[in-house]
Amino acid sequence: MRHVAEDPRAAPDTSRDGPGAVRGEGRRVGVVDLGTNSTRLLVAEVRDGEVAELERRTVVTRLGEGVESSGRLSDAAIARVCESLAVYREVIDRLGADEVVAVATSAMRDAENGPAFRDEIQERFGIDARTISGDEEARLTFLGATSGRDAGAETLVIDIGGGSTEYVTGQAGSDPGFHTSTRMGSVRHTERHLHSDPPTPDEMAELAEDVRSIVQAEVPADVRERVEEGIAVAGTATTLAAIAQELDPYDPDKVHGYRVGIGTCERIVAQLAALTVDARRRVTGLHPDRAPSIVAGAVILLESMRAFGLDEIEVSEADILHGAALAATR
């Protein structure tokens, strides 16, 4: 698996676009994910149902910052995303993607000015950002996270985003049997519950109770009871895996497939919640830009594991980016 530094402007050019590039049989696809907390890029070669990463980039742009209270994308957030998209467009063109797809999730769905920003992205960067439903987000995430796995166990895929969390269950190689997209996310629930720095015990208790009530309301008990194993994707999960291993720098090969036990998750939640945002920025394995929202994200993961009766959860680097790449080539 490949991962490039969080800030693409500081990242070395390590893409495989020279003589060693994988070309010919497959289709080269560029996928942009306009998430609530981060803007991500995957350029990959897709063939025979497998995704070979050529370039992957992530920038924490906080597109959903303030949407919970204002109902609108802020000018500052839009500017941050556009700065990243300008770089991503150059990467896509340099690597010669045959097709470019973009998915916009919770923040764009919820914001009053989401459609206008989508039009701006098309006009400025030639990228058609499709605002997908929570159901489609869940389907693509499950497809990406379970691709290449053997069917059998009933598997939960949990995708904790900035503004929404998706729970998807089913068996690898099949469409999900159950999926739901909740209005619960690391940025949204930070703004909703955590007003002190560091958060108070009462704020943490209210956050955990809200997460529990949402999971219980959105995922029927019989669905939760059938789950045998779990996969967690996206920034919260990969960050916890990096913190657990004290990774510096981030190493995707050590993160992908890492299993986070519930005891480890409890320990990290307590560790992070005891720190101010500034102190969290110095935690090994935690990218500084994720410091403001990681506590809420970690609580969502912990309470989700408890709700599904999971003693551990596998962390995966394959997520909606991979699912969208596979779907684009079918």
Tab-separated table of N, CA, C and O in Angstrom, residues 90-198:
chain	number	residue	atom	x	y	z
A	90	GLU	N	-2.932	18.578	-11.063
A	90	GLU	CA	-1.615	18.433	-11.680
A	90	GLU	C	-1.131	16.988	-11.603
A	90	GLU	O	-0.565	16.455	-12.565
A	91	VAL	N	-1.345	16.339	-10.456
A	91	VAL	CA	-0.917	14.951	-10.290
A	91	VAL	C	-1.688	14.038	-11.242
A	91	VAL	O	-1.114	13.162	-11.901
A	92	ILE	N	-3.002	14.239	-11.318
A	92	ILE	CA	-3.847	13.428	-12.205
A	92	ILE	C	-3.383	13.557	-13.651
A	92	ILE	O	-3.258	12.563	-14.378
A	93	ASP	N	-3.103	14.794	-14.072
A	93	ASP	CA	-2.668	15.017	-15.454
A	93	ASP	C	-1.294	14.409	-15.697
A	93	ASP	O	-1.039	13.824	-16.761
A	94	ARG	N	-0.392	14.541	-14.729
A	94	ARG	CA	0.954	14.005	-14.896
A	94	ARG	C	0.938	12.483	-15.025
A	94	ARG	O	1.702	11.913	-15.814
A	95	LEU	N	0.060	11.827	-14.271
A	95	LEU	CA	-0.006	10.373	-14.301
A	95	LEU	C	-0.901	9.848	-15.413
A	95	LEU	O	-0.986	8.640	-15.620
A	96	GLY	N	-1.575	10.748	-16.126
A	96	GLY	CA	-2.335	10.346	-17.298
A	96	GLY	C	-3.513	9.446	-17.010
A	96	GLY	O	-3.697	8.419	-17.668
A	97	ALA	N	-4.324	9.807	-16.020
A	97	ALA	CA	-5.503	9.008	-15.698
A	97	ALA	C	-6.459	8.976	-16.889
A	97	ALA	O	-6.717	10.005	-17.521
A	98	ASP	N	-6.978	7.785	-17.191
A	98	ASP	CA	-7.941	7.639	-18.280
A	98	ASP	C	-9.306	8.190	-17.890
A	98	ASP	O	-10.105	8.567	-18.746
A	99	GLU	N	-9.565	8.213	-16.592
A	99	GLU	CA	-10.865	8.657	-16.098
A	99	GLU	C	-10.667	9.283	-14.731
A	99	GLU	O	-9.812	8.860	-13.951
A	100	VAL	N	-11.470	10.308	-14.429
A	100	VAL	CA	-11.419	10.963	-13.126
A	100	VAL	C	-12.819	10.960	-12.525
A	100	VAL	O	-13.785	11.375	-13.178
A	101	VAL	N	-12.924	10.462	-11.318
A	101	VAL	CA	-14.198	10.499	-10.611
A	101	VAL	C	-13.982	11.195	-9.273
A	101	VAL	O	-12.888	11.135	-8.704
A	102	ALA	N	-15.003	11.870	-8.797
A	102	ALA	CA	-14.916	12.540	-7.503
A	102	ALA	C	-16.212	12.305	-6.744
A	102	ALA	O	-17.296	12.358	-7.325
A	103	VAL	N	-16.062	12.019	-5.466
A	103	VAL	CA	-17.232	11.812	-4.619
A	103	VAL	C	-17.220	12.845	-3.500
A	103	VAL	O	-16.171	13.120	-2.907
A	104	ALA	N	-18.375	13.421	-3.269
A	104	ALA	CA	-18.546	14.390	-2.191
A	104	ALA	C	-19.543	13.809	-1.208
A	104	ALA	O	-20.600	13.313	-1.600
A	105	THR	N	-19.190	13.869	0.075
A	105	THR	CA	-19.992	13.172	1.065
A	105	THR	C	-20.687	14.144	2.017
A	105	THR	O	-21.277	15.113	1.582
A	106	SER	N	-20.621	13.901	3.301
A	106	SER	CA	-21.512	14.529	4.271
A	106	SER	C	-21.571	16.060	4.204
A	106	SER	O	-22.654	16.635	4.142
A	107	ALA	N	-20.421	16.727	4.248
A	107	ALA	CA	-20.436	18.192	4.306
A	107	ALA	C	-21.116	18.797	3.087
A	107	ALA	O	-21.909	19.739	3.202
A	108	MET	N	-20.820	18.273	1.897
A	108	MET	CA	-21.430	18.795	0.662
A	108	MET	C	-22.926	18.481	0.626
A	108	MET	O	-23.716	19.269	0.102
A	109	ARG	N	-23.305	17.333	1.174
A	109	ARG	CA	-24.736	16.980	1.210
A	109	ARG	C	-25.500	17.941	2.108
A	109	ARG	O	-26.623	18.341	1.810
A	110	ASP	N	-24.888	18.301	3.229
A	110	ASP	CA	-25.605	19.051	4.261
A	110	ASP	C	-25.578	20.559	4.054
A	110	ASP	O	-26.448	21.276	4.557
A	111	ALA	N	-24.579	21.076	3.338
A	111	ALA	CA	-24.381	22.526	3.250
A	111	ALA	C	-25.314	23.168	2.220
A	111	ALA	O	-25.480	22.651	1.113
A	112	GLU	N	-25.840	24.292	2.559
A	112	GLU	CA	-26.731	25.053	1.668
A	112	GLU	C	-26.029	25.441	0.376
A	112	GLU	O	-26.625	25.430	-0.707
A	113	ASN	N	-24.736	25.790	0.484
A	113	ASN	CA	-23.993	26.217	-0.697
A	113	ASN	C	-23.175	25.081	-1.313
A	113	ASN	O	-22.273	25.318	-2.122
A	114	GLY	N	-23.478	23.831	-0.950
A	114	GLY	CA	-22.789	22.684	-1.529
A	114	GLY	C	-22.904	22.613	-3.045
A	114	GLY	O	-21.894	22.427	-3.741
A	115	PRO	N	-24.113	22.763	-3.612
A	115	PRO	CA	-24.241	22.708	-5.077
A	115	PRO	C	-23.428	23.780	-5.794
A	115	PRO	O	-22.837	23.520	-6.849
A	116	ALA	N	-23.377	24.997	-5.211
A	116	ALA	CA	-22.599	26.063	-5.851
A	116	ALA	C	-21.114	25.739	-5.838
A	116	ALA	O	-20.401	26.000	-6.811
A	117	PHE	N	-20.642	25.139	-4.736
A	117	PHE	CA	-19.229	24.770	-4.672
A	117	PHE	C	-18.924	23.642	-5.653
A	117	PHE	O	-17.861	23.625	-6.282
A	118	ARG	N	-19.842	22.733	-5.817
A	118	ARG	CA	-19.662	21.652	-6.784
A	118	ARG	C	-19.503	22.217	-8.194
A	118	ARG	O	-18.656	21.781	-8.963
A	119	ASP	N	-20.304	23.228	-8.511
A	119	ASP	CA	-20.191	23.884	-9.818
A	119	ASP	C	-18.840	24.573	-9.973
A	119	ASP	O	-18.233	24.555	-11.062
A	120	GLU	N	-18.365	25.179	-8.896
A	120	GLU	CA	-17.069	25.861	-8.947
A	120	GLU	C	-15.937	24.868	-9.212
A	120	GLU	O	-15.009	25.150	-9.980
A	121	ILE	N	-16.015	23.693	-8.594
A	121	ILE	CA	-14.994	22.667	-8.792
A	121	ILE	C	-14.963	22.216	-10.255
A	121	ILE	O	-13.899	22.033	-10.844
A	122	GLN	N	-16.141	22.063	-10.844
A	122	GLN	CA	-16.224	21.672	-12.250
A	122	GLN	C	-15.612	22.743	-13.146
A	122	GLN	O	-14.833	22.443	-14.071
A	123	GLU	N	-15.919	23.983	-12.870
A	123	GLU	CA	-15.463	25.090	-13.713
A	123	GLU	C	-13.955	25.300	-13.586
A	123	GLU	O	-13.256	25.493	-14.589
A	124	ARG	N	-13.430	25.250	-12.369
A	124	ARG	CA	-12.021	25.575	-12.154
A	124	ARG	C	-11.078	24.409	-12.430
A	124	ARG	O	-9.955	24.615	-12.917
A	125	PHE	N	-11.521	23.189	-12.139
A	125	PHE	CA	-10.600	22.048	-12.191
A	125	PHE	C	-11.032	20.955	-13.158
A	125	PHE	O	-10.308	19.975	-13.342
A	126	GLY	N	-12.200	21.129	-13.771
A	126	GLY	CA	-12.682	20.112	-14.695
A	126	GLY	C	-12.973	18.792	-14.011
A	126	GLY	O	-12.877	17.723	-14.622
A	127	ILE	N	-13.340	18.850	-12.744
A	127	ILE	CA	-13.648	17.652	-11.965
A	127	ILE	C	-15.129	17.664	-11.623
A	127	ILE	O	-15.623	18.606	-11.002
A	128	ASP	N	-15.827	16.625	-12.049
A	128	ASP	CA	-17.255	16.510	-11.770
A	128	ASP	C	-17.427	15.823	-10.423
A	128	ASP	O	-17.305	14.607	-10.304
A	129	ALA	N	-17.661	16.606	-9.397
A	129	ALA	CA	-17.795	16.078	-8.041
A	129	ALA	C	-19.236	15.644	-7.813
A	129	ALA	O	-20.130	16.479	-7.675
A	130	ARG	N	-19.442	14.363	-7.760
A	130	ARG	CA	-20.789	13.820	-7.593
A	130	ARG	C	-21.111	13.695	-6.105
A	130	ARG	O	-20.406	13.006	-5.365
A	131	THR	N	-22.148	14.394	-5.676
A	131	THR	CA	-22.579	14.278	-4.289
A	131	THR	C	-23.364	12.980	-4.144
A	131	THR	O	-24.439	12.826	-4.711
A	132	ILE	N	-22.776	12.042	-3.402
A	132	ILE	CA	-23.405	10.729	-3.294
A	132	ILE	C	-24.220	10.635	-2.012
A	132	ILE	O	-23.951	11.324	-1.025
A	133	SER	N	-25.206	9.778	-2.033
A	133	SER	CA	-26.037	9.551	-0.861
A	133	SER	C	-25.252	8.755	0.174
A	133	SER	O	-24.221	8.136	-0.121
A	134	GLY	N	-25.760	8.744	1.389
A	134	GLY	CA	-25.136	7.934	2.418
A	134	GLY	C	-25.155	6.466	2.055
A	134	GLY	O	-24.208	5.718	2.361
A	135	ASP	N	-26.210	6.008	1.381
A	135	ASP	CA	-26.298	4.610	0.971
A	135	ASP	C	-25.205	4.259	-0.038
A	135	ASP	O	-24.567	3.208	0.052
A	136	GLU	N	-24.979	5.146	-1.013
A	136	GLU	CA	-23.942	4.900	-2.013
A	136	GLU	C	-22.560	4.968	-1.376
A	136	GLU	O	-21.662	4.181	-1.717
A	137	GLU	N	-22.382	5.892	-0.450
A	137	GLU	CA	-21.116	5.984	0.272
A	137	GLU	C	-20.820	4.674	0.989
A	137	GLU	O	-19.698	4.162	0.957
A	138	ALA	N	-21.833	4.100	1.615
A	138	ALA	CA	-21.670	2.835	2.333
A	138	ALA	C	-21.314	1.704	1.374
A	138	ALA	O	-20.438	0.879	1.655
A	139	ARG	N	-21.999	1.643	0.232
A	139	ARG	CA	-21.754	0.566	-0.731
A	139	ARG	C	-20.330	0.619	-1.268
A	139	ARG	O	-19.634	-0.406	-1.346
A	140	LEU	N	-19.872	1.814	-1.635
A	140	LEU	CA	-18.528	1.960	-2.177
A	140	LEU	C	-17.462	1.664	-1.123
A	140	LEU	O	-16.413	1.079	-1.417
A	141	THR	N	-17.719	2.080	0.096
A	141	THR	CA	-16.768	1.813	1.174
A	141	THR	C	-16.633	0.316	1.417
A	141	THR	O	-15.523	-0.212	1.574
A	142	PHE	N	-17.765	-0.394	1.444
A	142	PHE	CA	-17.729	-1.844	1.666
A	142	PHE	C	-17.008	-2.549	0.515
A	142	PHE	O	-16.202	-3.446	0.733
A	143	LEU	N	-17.282	-2.110	-0.698
A	143	LEU	CA	-16.627	-2.690	-1.865
A	143	LEU	C	-15.122	-2.529	-1.771
A	143	LEU	O	-14.357	-3.471	-2.006
A	144	GLY	N	-14.676	-1.328	-1.420
A	144	GLY	CA	-13.241	-1.092	-1.329
A	144	GLY	C	-12.581	-1.848	-0.189
A	144	GLY	O	-11.511	-2.440	-0.357
A	145	ALA	N	-13.224	-1.862	0.982
A	145	ALA	CA	-12.611	-2.469	2.166
A	145	ALA	C	-12.547	-3.982	2.090
A	145	ALA	O	-11.651	-4.603	2.671
A	146	THR	N	-13.493	-4.609	1.388
A	146	THR	CA	-13.543	-6.075	1.367
A	146	THR	C	-13.028	-6.672	0.065
A	146	THR	O	-13.039	-7.898	-0.083
A	147	SER	N	-12.592	-5.849	-0.882
A	147	SER	CA	-12.113	-6.385	-2.161
A	147	SER	C	-10.900	-7.283	-1.922
A	147	SER	O	-10.028	-6.979	-1.108
A	148	GLY	N	-10.879	-8.405	-2.608
A	148	GLY	CA	-9.767	-9.328	-2.470
A	148	GLY	C	-9.866	-10.271	-1.297
A	148	GLY	O	-8.979	-11.120	-1.095
A	149	ARG	N	-10.917	-10.152	-0.506
A	149	ARG	CA	-11.085	-11.038	0.645
A	149	ARG	C	-11.976	-12.217	0.290
A	149	ARG	O	-12.833	-12.128	-0.588
A	150	ASP	N	-11.796	-13.309	1.014
A	150	ASP	CA	-12.647	-14.477	0.835
A	150	ASP	C	-13.985	-14.255	1.529
A	150	ASP	O	-14.050	-13.673	2.614
A	151	ALA	N	-15.051	-14.721	0.887
A	151	ALA	CA	-16.378	-14.628	1.494
A	151	ALA	C	-16.457	-15.594	2.671
A	151	ALA	O	-15.701	-16.553	2.763
A	152	GLY	N	-17.373	-15.339	3.570
A	152	GLY	CA	-17.552	-16.238	4.707
A	152	GLY	C	-18.131	-15.516	5.894
A	152	GLY	O	-19.348	-15.465	6.079
A	153	ALA	N	-17.261	-14.932	6.711
A	153	ALA	CA	-17.707	-14.303	7.946
A	153	ALA	C	-18.551	-13.064	7.674
A	153	ALA	O	-18.299	-12.307	6.733
A	154	GLU	N	-19.561	-12.852	8.510
A	154	GLU	CA	-20.339	-11.614	8.459
A	154	GLU	C	-19.449	-10.488	8.975
A	154	GLU	O	-18.976	-10.510	10.124
A	155	THR	N	-19.188	-9.526	8.104
A	155	THR	CA	-18.179	-8.503	8.380
A	155	THR	C	-18.805	-7.125	8.486
A	155	THR	O	-19.645	-6.745	7.676
A	156	LEU	N	-18.383	-6.382	9.493
A	156	LEU	CA	-18.752	-4.981	9.638
A	156	LEU	C	-17.640	-4.120	9.066
A	156	LEU	O	-16.468	-4.331	9.374
A	157	VAL	N	-18.004	-3.163	8.228
A	157	VAL	CA	-17.079	-2.111	7.821
A	157	VAL	C	-17.593	-0.808	8.416
A	157	VAL	O	-18.749	-0.432	8.199
A	158	ILE	N	-16.748	-0.147	9.173
A	158	ILE	CA	-17.116	1.128	9.786
A	158	ILE	C	-16.217	2.224	9.233
A	158	ILE	O	-14.993	2.088	9.200
A	159	ASP	N	-16.843	3.270	8.748
A	159	ASP	CA	-16.146	4.398	8.131
A	159	ASP	C	-16.505	5.656	8.915
A	159	ASP	O	-17.602	6.195	8.771
A	160	ILE	N	-15.589	6.099	9.761
A	160	ILE	CA	-15.821	7.293	10.579
A	160	ILE	C	-15.291	8.500	9.818
A	160	ILE	O	-14.080	8.662	9.648
A	161	GLY	N	-16.188	9.327	9.345
A	161	GLY	CA	-15.811	10.545	8.649
A	161	GLY	C	-15.944	11.753	9.563
A	161	GLY	O	-16.222	11.634	10.755
A	162	GLY	N	-15.752	12.926	8.993
A	162	GLY	CA	-15.885	14.139	9.787
A	162	GLY	C	-17.324	14.471	10.122
A	162	GLY	O	-17.620	14.993	11.199
A	163	GLY	N	-18.245	14.177	9.167
A	163	GLY	CA	-19.638	14.545	9.380
A	163	GLY	C	-20.596	13.385	9.439
A	163	GLY	O	-21.750	13.553	9.830
A	164	SER	N	-20.148	12.206	9.043
A	164	SER	CA	-21.027	11.038	9.077
A	164	SER	C	-20.212	9.796	9.375
A	164	SER	O	-19.000	9.771	9.159
A	165	THR	N	-20.888	8.783	9.885
A	165	THR	CA	-20.265	7.476	10.093
A	165	THR	C	-21.146	6.435	9.433
A	165	THR	O	-22.361	6.404	9.665
A	166	GLU	N	-20.516	5.602	8.604
A	166	GLU	CA	-21.242	4.551	7.903
A	166	GLU	C	-20.974	3.208	8.570
A	166	GLU	O	-19.829	2.899	8.916
A	167	TYR	N	-22.046	2.440	8.730
A	167	TYR	CA	-21.945	1.064	9.205
A	167	TYR	C	-22.494	0.173	8.094
A	167	TYR	O	-23.634	0.343	7.654
A	168	VAL	N	-21.664	-0.761	7.644
A	168	VAL	CA	-22.047	-1.636	6.537
A	168	VAL	C	-21.714	-3.063	6.941
A	168	VAL	O	-20.610	-3.335	7.418
A	169	THR	N	-22.650	-3.989	6.739
A	169	THR	CA	-22.373	-5.378	7.065
A	169	THR	C	-22.715	-6.267	5.878
A	169	THR	O	-23.584	-5.949	5.067
A	170	GLY	N	-22.002	-7.372	5.783
A	170	GLY	CA	-22.231	-8.323	4.704
A	170	GLY	C	-21.049	-9.253	4.583
A	170	GLY	O	-20.211	-9.345	5.486
A	171	GLN	N	-20.979	-9.937	3.445
A	171	GLN	CA	-19.883	-10.847	3.177
A	171	GLN	C	-19.097	-10.354	1.974
A	171	GLN	O	-19.668	-9.829	1.016
A	172	ALA	N	-17.795	-10.523	2.034
A	172	ALA	CA	-16.922	-10.090	0.939
A	172	ALA	C	-17.364	-10.719	-0.369
A	172	ALA	O	-17.774	-11.880	-0.410
A	173	GLY	N	-17.312	-9.928	-1.439
A	173	GLY	CA	-17.697	-10.411	-2.756
A	173	GLY	C	-19.160	-10.249	-3.077
A	173	GLY	O	-19.585	-10.522	-4.203
A	174	SER	N	-19.945	-9.779	-2.105
A	174	SER	CA	-21.376	-9.569	-2.310
A	174	SER	C	-21.744	-8.140	-1.938
A	174	SER	O	-20.996	-7.454	-1.235
A	175	ASP	N	-22.904	-7.697	-2.422
A	175	ASP	CA	-23.404	-6.408	-1.969
A	175	ASP	C	-23.716	-6.494	-0.490
A	175	ASP	O	-24.083	-7.565	0.019
A	176	PRO	N	-23.600	-5.381	0.231
A	176	PRO	CA	-23.877	-5.422	1.663
A	176	PRO	C	-25.314	-5.861	1.955
A	176	PRO	O	-26.234	-5.529	1.210
A	177	GLY	N	-25.478	-6.565	3.060
A	177	GLY	CA	-26.820	-6.952	3.470
A	177	GLY	C	-27.508	-5.864	4.264
A	177	GLY	O	-28.741	-5.777	4.309
A	178	PHE	N	-26.706	-5.019	4.930
A	178	PHE	CA	-27.255	-3.905	5.718
A	178	PHE	C	-26.288	-2.739	5.632
A	178	PHE	O	-25.070	-2.920	5.648
A	179	HIS	N	-26.830	-1.554	5.554
A	179	HIS	CA	-25.980	-0.373	5.631
A	179	HIS	C	-26.797	0.813	6.117
A	179	HIS	O	-27.991	0.930	5.854
A	180	THR	N	-26.131	1.674	6.845
A	180	THR	CA	-26.768	2.908	7.279
A	180	THR	C	-25.711	3.998	7.377
A	180	THR	O	-24.545	3.721	7.681
A	181	SER	N	-26.103	5.209	7.080
A	181	SER	CA	-25.232	6.371	7.205
A	181	SER	C	-25.805	7.267	8.291
A	181	SER	O	-26.946	7.715	8.202
A	182	THR	N	-25.037	7.495	9.329
A	182	THR	CA	-25.517	8.278	10.463
A	182	THR	C	-24.956	9.699	10.410
A	182	THR	O	-23.875	9.926	9.880
A	183	ARG	N	-25.673	10.620	11.001
A	183	ARG	CA	-25.200	12.000	11.109
A	183	ARG	C	-24.335	12.122	12.364
A	183	ARG	O	-24.668	12.824	13.320
A	184	MET	N	-23.245	11.398	12.330
A	184	MET	CA	-22.327	11.340	13.469
A	184	MET	C	-20.923	11.271	12.906
A	184	MET	O	-20.614	10.388	12.096
A	185	GLY	N	-20.070	12.200	13.313
A	185	GLY	CA	-18.719	12.205	12.775
A	185	GLY	C	-17.759	12.911	13.711
A	185	GLY	O	-18.175	13.566	14.677
A	186	SER	N	-16.477	12.809	13.418
A	186	SER	CA	-15.469	13.356	14.324
A	186	SER	C	-15.540	14.881	14.430
A	186	SER	O	-15.398	15.436	15.528
A	187	VAL	N	-15.759	15.551	13.315
A	187	VAL	CA	-15.879	17.012	13.352
A	187	VAL	C	-17.242	17.417	13.914
A	187	VAL	O	-17.340	18.274	14.809
A	188	ARG	N	-18.297	16.804	13.400
A	188	ARG	CA	-19.653	17.147	13.851
A	188	ARG	C	-19.790	16.955	15.363
A	188	ARG	O	-20.340	17.806	16.074
A	189	HIS	N	-19.281	15.830	15.889
A	189	HIS	CA	-19.472	15.554	17.314
A	189	HIS	C	-18.473	16.287	18.200
A	189	HIS	O	-18.752	16.499	19.387
A	190	THR	N	-17.354	16.702	17.636
A	190	THR	CA	-16.495	17.622	18.383
A	190	THR	C	-17.230	18.941	18.598
A	190	THR	O	-17.276	19.472	19.720
A	191	GLU	N	-17.808	19.474	17.532
A	191	GLU	CA	-18.533	20.743	17.640
A	191	GLU	C	-19.778	20.616	18.500
A	191	GLU	O	-20.176	21.571	19.172
A	192	ARG	N	-20.364	19.449	18.519
A	192	ARG	CA	-21.600	19.248	19.270
A	192	ARG	C	-21.354	19.075	20.766
A	192	ARG	O	-22.154	19.548	21.596
A	193	HIS	N	-20.247	18.426	21.144
A	193	HIS	CA	-20.078	18.028	22.541
A	193	HIS	C	-18.830	18.545	23.232
A	193	HIS	O	-18.863	18.766	24.455
A	194	LEU	N	-17.724	18.704	22.532
A	194	LEU	CA	-16.456	18.986	23.199
A	194	LEU	C	-16.105	20.466	23.094
A	194	LEU	O	-15.497	20.914	22.130
A	195	HIS	N	-16.476	21.211	24.128
A	195	HIS	CA	-16.302	22.664	24.104
A	195	HIS	C	-15.145	23.141	24.972
A	195	HIS	O	-14.767	24.312	24.922
A	196	SER	N	-14.601	22.266	25.805
A	196	SER	CA	-13.491	22.622	26.685
A	196	SER	C	-12.201	22.035	26.121
A	196	SER	O	-12.217	21.102	25.321
A	197	ASP	N	-11.081	22.586	26.563
A	197	ASP	CA	-9.783	22.112	26.074
A	197	ASP	C	-8.825	21.951	27.256
A	197	ASP	O	-8.317	22.944	27.773
A	198	PRO	N	-8.599	20.724	27.723
A	198	PRO	CA	-9.142	19.466	27.213
A	198	PRO	C	-10.604	19.290	27.600
A	198	PRO	O	-11.109	20.010	28.461
